[in-house]
Amino acid sequence: MTERIRSNVKTLLGVEDDVQDEMLDTIVQSVQSRLRVLLGGVDTIPEQLAYIVAEVAVIRYNRIGSEGMSSHTVEGESISYADNDFSGFMPDIEAWQEEQEKAKRGRVRFL
């Protein structure tokens, strides 16, 4: 899945060569690890949420060199960064978690 995500990230960024593949893979792996934690420690990221990895990887790539900053202003242009790169995706993450909880409650176990 990482190669497909890297390909999607490169497309979103307009990167056409392989020079930055190692850095992009590192970013993707970091984002995947964080998303697995947010999803409650799942082993694999569900396919319906895989798009979050590519989107957050692009956000993180664009912040290289600006880590730790909350805003930046140069010659009248102002850029603000979210405290949490996943904040815009939390409704989707929470909806997925609620769906998982409903599925668990609907099961009957016989021991």
Coordinates of C-alpha atoms in Angstrom, one line a residue:
M1 CA 0.0 0.0 0.0
T2 CA 2.9 2.4 0.7
E3 CA 4.0 2.5 -3.0
R4 CA 0.5 3.3 -4.1
I5 CA 0.2 6.0 -1.4
R6 CA 3.6 7.4 -2.4
S7 CA 2.5 7.5 -6.0
N8 CA -0.7 9.4 -5.0
V9 CA 1.4 11.9 -2.9
K10 CA 3.7 12.5 -5.8
T11 CA 0.8 13.2 -8.1
L12 CA -0.8 15.6 -5.6
L13 CA 2.6 17.4 -5.2
G14 CA 3.5 17.4 -8.9
V15 CA 6.7 15.4 -8.2
E16 CA 7.7 13.5 -11.3
D17 CA 11.1 12.1 -10.4
D18 CA 12.3 9.5 -7.8
V19 CA 14.8 11.8 -6.0
Q20 CA 12.5 12.4 -3.0
D21 CA 11.1 8.9 -2.7
E22 CA 13.0 8.0 0.5
M23 CA 11.8 11.2 2.3
L24 CA 8.2 10.6 1.0
D25 CA 8.3 7.0 2.3
T26 CA 9.4 8.3 5.7
I27 CA 6.6 10.8 5.8
V28 CA 4.0 8.2 4.7
Q29 CA 5.2 5.7 7.3
S30 CA 5.0 8.3 10.0
V31 CA 1.5 9.3 9.0
Q32 CA 0.4 5.7 8.9
S33 CA 1.8 5.1 12.4
R34 CA 0.0 8.1 13.8
L35 CA -3.3 7.2 12.0
R36 CA -3.2 3.6 13.4
V37 CA -2.9 5.1 16.9
L38 CA -5.8 7.5 16.3
L39 CA -7.9 4.5 15.1
G40 CA -7.3 2.7 18.3
G41 CA -4.2 0.7 17.6
V42 CA -5.3 -1.1 14.5
D43 CA -2.8 -3.3 12.7
T44 CA -3.8 -2.1 9.2
I45 CA -5.4 1.1 8.0
P46 CA -8.9 0.4 6.6
E47 CA -9.1 1.0 2.8
Q48 CA -11.9 3.6 3.2
L49 CA -9.5 5.8 5.3
A50 CA -6.3 5.3 3.3
Y51 CA -6.9 8.6 1.5
I52 CA -6.1 10.3 4.9
V53 CA -2.5 9.1 4.7
A54 CA -1.9 10.7 1.3
E55 CA -3.6 14.0 2.3
V56 CA -1.8 14.3 5.6
A57 CA 1.5 13.3 3.9
V58 CA 1.1 16.2 1.5
I59 CA 0.4 18.5 4.5
R60 CA 3.5 17.3 6.3
Y61 CA 5.6 17.6 3.1
N62 CA 4.5 21.2 2.6
R63 CA 5.6 22.0 6.2
I64 CA 9.2 20.8 5.8
G65 CA 11.3 23.6 7.2
S66 CA 8.4 25.1 9.1
E67 CA 8.0 22.4 11.8
G68 CA 6.9 23.8 15.1
M69 CA 5.6 27.1 13.6
S70 CA 1.9 28.0 14.0
S71 CA 2.1 30.9 11.5
H72 CA 4.5 32.5 9.1
T73 CA 4.2 36.0 7.4
V74 CA 6.4 37.2 4.6
E75 CA 5.8 40.4 2.7
G76 CA 2.1 40.5 3.5
E77 CA 1.5 36.8 2.8
S78 CA 0.5 34.9 5.9
I79 CA 0.3 31.2 6.3
S80 CA -1.2 29.5 9.4
Y81 CA -0.7 25.8 10.3
A82 CA -3.1 23.6 12.2
D83 CA -1.9 22.3 15.5
N84 CA -2.9 18.8 14.5
D85 CA -2.5 17.7 10.9
F86 CA -5.3 15.2 11.4
S87 CA -7.8 17.7 12.7
G88 CA -9.7 18.1 9.4
F89 CA -10.1 14.3 9.2
M90 CA -11.3 13.7 12.8
P91 CA -15.0 13.6 11.8
D92 CA -14.1 10.8 9.3
I93 CA -12.0 9.0 11.9
E94 CA -14.7 9.3 14.5
A95 CA -17.4 8.1 12.1
W96 CA -15.3 5.0 11.3
Q97 CA -14.8 4.3 15.0
E98 CA -18.5 4.6 15.7
E99 CA -19.2 2.2 12.8
Q100 CA -16.8 -0.3 14.4
E101 CA -18.5 0.1 17.8
K102 CA -21.9 -0.5 16.3
A103 CA -20.6 -3.6 14.5
K104 CA -19.2 -5.0 17.8
R105 CA -22.4 -4.3 19.7
G106 CA -24.4 -6.2 17.0
R107 CA -22.5 -9.4 17.4
V108 CA -23.5 -12.3 19.5
R109 CA -20.8 -14.6 20.9
F110 CA -21.3 -18.1 22.2
L111 CA -18.7 -19.6 24.4

